[in-house]
C-alpha atoms as one frame of an Amber mdcrd trajectory, in Angstrom:
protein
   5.178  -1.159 -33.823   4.513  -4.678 -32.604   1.648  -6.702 -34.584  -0.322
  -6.567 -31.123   0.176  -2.906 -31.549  -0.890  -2.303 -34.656  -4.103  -4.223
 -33.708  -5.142  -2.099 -31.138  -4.216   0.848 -33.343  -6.441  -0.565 -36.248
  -9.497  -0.991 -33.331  -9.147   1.548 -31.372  -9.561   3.922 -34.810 -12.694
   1.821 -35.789 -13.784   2.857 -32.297 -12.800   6.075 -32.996 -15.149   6.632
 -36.504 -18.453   6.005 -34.543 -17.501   9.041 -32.110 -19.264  12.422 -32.889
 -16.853  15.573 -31.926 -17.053  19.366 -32.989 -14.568  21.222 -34.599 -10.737
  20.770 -33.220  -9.500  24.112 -31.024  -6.502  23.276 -29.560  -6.772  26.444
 -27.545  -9.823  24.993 -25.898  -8.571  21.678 -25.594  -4.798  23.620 -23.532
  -7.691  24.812 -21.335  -9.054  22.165 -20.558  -6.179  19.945 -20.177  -5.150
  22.720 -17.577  -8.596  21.998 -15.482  -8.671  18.248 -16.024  -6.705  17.556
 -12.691  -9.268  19.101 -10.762 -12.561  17.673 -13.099 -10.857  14.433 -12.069
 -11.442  13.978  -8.601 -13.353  10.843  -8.236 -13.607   7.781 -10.267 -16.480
   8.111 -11.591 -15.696  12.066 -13.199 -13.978   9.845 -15.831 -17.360   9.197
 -17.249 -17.721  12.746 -18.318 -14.764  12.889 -20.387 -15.655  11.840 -23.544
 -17.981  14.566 -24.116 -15.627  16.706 -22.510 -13.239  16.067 -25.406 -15.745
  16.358 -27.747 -16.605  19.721 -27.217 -12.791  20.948 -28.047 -12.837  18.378
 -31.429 -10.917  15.320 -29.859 -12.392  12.123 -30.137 -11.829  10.057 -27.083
 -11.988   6.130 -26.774 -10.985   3.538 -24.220  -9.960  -0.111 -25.380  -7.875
  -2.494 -22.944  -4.535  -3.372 -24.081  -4.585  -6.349 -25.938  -2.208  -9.265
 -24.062   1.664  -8.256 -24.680   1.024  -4.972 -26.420   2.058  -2.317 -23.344
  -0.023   0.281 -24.872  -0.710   3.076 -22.188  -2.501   4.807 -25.212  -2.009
   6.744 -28.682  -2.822   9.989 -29.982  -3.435  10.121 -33.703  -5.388  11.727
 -36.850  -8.333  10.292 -37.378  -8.905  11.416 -41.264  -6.100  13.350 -43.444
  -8.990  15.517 -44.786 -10.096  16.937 -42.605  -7.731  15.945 -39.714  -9.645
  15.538 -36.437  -7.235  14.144 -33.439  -8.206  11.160 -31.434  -6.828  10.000
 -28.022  -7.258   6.630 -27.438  -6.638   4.702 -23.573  -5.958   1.142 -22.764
  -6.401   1.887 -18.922  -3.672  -0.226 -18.646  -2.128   0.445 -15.123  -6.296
   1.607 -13.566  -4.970   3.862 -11.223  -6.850   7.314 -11.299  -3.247   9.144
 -11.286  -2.030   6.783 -13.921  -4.594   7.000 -16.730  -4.910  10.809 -16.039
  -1.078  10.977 -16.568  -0.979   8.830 -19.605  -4.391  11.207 -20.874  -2.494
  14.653 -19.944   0.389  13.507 -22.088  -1.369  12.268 -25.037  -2.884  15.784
 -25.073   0.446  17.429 -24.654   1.341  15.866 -27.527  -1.398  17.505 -29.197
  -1.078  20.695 -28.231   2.636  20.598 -28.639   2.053  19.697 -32.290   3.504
  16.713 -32.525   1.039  15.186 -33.913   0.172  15.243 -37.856  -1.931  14.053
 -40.424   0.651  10.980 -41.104   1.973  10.493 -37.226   0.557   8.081 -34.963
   2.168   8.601 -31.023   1.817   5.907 -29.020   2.571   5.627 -25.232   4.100
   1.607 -24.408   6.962   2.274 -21.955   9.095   2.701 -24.443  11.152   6.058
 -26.247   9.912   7.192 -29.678  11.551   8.967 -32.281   8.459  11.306 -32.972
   8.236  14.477 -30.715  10.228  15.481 -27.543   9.075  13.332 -24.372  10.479
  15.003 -21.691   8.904  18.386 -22.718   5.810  16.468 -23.364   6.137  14.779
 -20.115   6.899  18.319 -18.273   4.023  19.557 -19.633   1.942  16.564 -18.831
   3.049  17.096 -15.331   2.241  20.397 -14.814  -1.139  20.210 -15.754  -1.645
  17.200 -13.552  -0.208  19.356 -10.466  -0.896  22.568 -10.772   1.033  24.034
  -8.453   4.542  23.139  -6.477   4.499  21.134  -3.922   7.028  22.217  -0.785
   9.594  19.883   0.426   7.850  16.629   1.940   8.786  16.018   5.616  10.180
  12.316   6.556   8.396  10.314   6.561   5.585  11.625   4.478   2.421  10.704
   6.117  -1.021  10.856   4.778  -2.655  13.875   6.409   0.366  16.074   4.386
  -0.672  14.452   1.484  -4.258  15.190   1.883  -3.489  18.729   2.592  -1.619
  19.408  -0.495  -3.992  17.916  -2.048  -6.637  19.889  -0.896  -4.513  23.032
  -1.699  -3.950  21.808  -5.430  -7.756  20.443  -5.789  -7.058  17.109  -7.078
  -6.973  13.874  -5.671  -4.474  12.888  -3.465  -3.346   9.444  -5.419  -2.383
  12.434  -7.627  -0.356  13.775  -4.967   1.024  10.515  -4.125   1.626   9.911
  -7.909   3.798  13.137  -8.297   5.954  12.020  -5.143   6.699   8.776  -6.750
   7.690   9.767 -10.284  10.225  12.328  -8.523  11.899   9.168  -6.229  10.454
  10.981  -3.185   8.451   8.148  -2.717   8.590   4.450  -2.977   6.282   2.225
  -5.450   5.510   0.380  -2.586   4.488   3.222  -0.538   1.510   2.294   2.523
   0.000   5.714   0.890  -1.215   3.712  -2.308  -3.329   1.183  -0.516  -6.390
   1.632  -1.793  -5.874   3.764  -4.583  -9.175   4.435  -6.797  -9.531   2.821
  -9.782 -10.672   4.170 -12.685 -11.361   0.856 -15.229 -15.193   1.038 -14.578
 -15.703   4.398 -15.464 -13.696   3.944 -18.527 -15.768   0.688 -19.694 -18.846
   3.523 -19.203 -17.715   5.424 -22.645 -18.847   2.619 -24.783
């Protein structure tokens, strides 16, 4: 880890210490992770989240990504005795799609885990040696689509977007999202104008 990294590391658990969660059940926190797409809808349902988290035992923070550092976010052990996760999120990237992707995988992470009392994970665009990303990503995905989207028609236009959408429940930038990761769709795409941002509601958590 870069020195910038290690910072945010070193705040965001500071952060983490004044956050109140109940006991960690992983089982809960697979079921929720498995809803989240839908909770997610709007903006401003990222408010709920961090006592969404708390409920299953994960404490969840938000601090922006210090200049340089990349950091998407970490998943980590907050104490080795007793060993409570913590997901932290830089926001970095403020699309709703985005920092629900980067949150789904920091909890697949957990769930798969790959996370001990030792281990940090971090997510900065780069490959790590600790756990298997592509699972973790699969995972990740699935949650954040719930179902399987059929073949897109050419071009893909906006009211088939909204409609699988609407037959997934989530929001369509999630839709969109999904299409782009899988090269079905371009980054530059006229479907992302005006895709919500979710840095407010993050800023809300304190």
């Amino acid at each position: 880890l870069s020195p910038t990294q290690l910072a945010w590391l070193a705040c965001a658990r500071r952060k983490a210490r004044g956050v109140t969660a109940g006991a960690y059940d992983v089982r809960a926190l697979e079921n929720l992770a498995s809803r989240l797409s839908r909770i997610l809808r709007s903006p401003e349902a990222f408010s709920s989240l961090p006592a969404l988290f708390a409920g299953v035992g994960v404490r969840l923070v938000y601090l922006e990504a210090f200049p340089g550092s990349k950091m998407n976010g970490a998943a980590f052990m907050l104490d080795k005795d007793p060993g409570q996760p913590v997901i932290a999120l830089s926001g970095r990237g403020k699309r709703l799609d985005f920092v629900l992707f980067t949150l789904l995988h920091e909890v697949a992470h957990l769930v798969r885990g790959d996370i001990d009392t030792d281990a940090v994970l971090i997510d900065d665009d780069s490959q790590h040696t600790l756990g298997d990303e592509a699972a973790t990503d699969v995972l990740a995905a699935n949650w954040a689509v719930p179902t399987d989207l059929p073949t897109p028609p050419r071009p893909i236009r906006q009211t088939w977007v909204t409609r699988q959408a609407e037959n997934a429940e989530v929001h369509p930038i999630v839709i969109v999202g999904r299409l782009q990761k899988t090269g079905l769709l371009e980054w530059r795409s006229q479907l992302v104008k005006g895709a919500p941002t979710v840095t407010e509601a993050l800023e809300s958590w304190g």
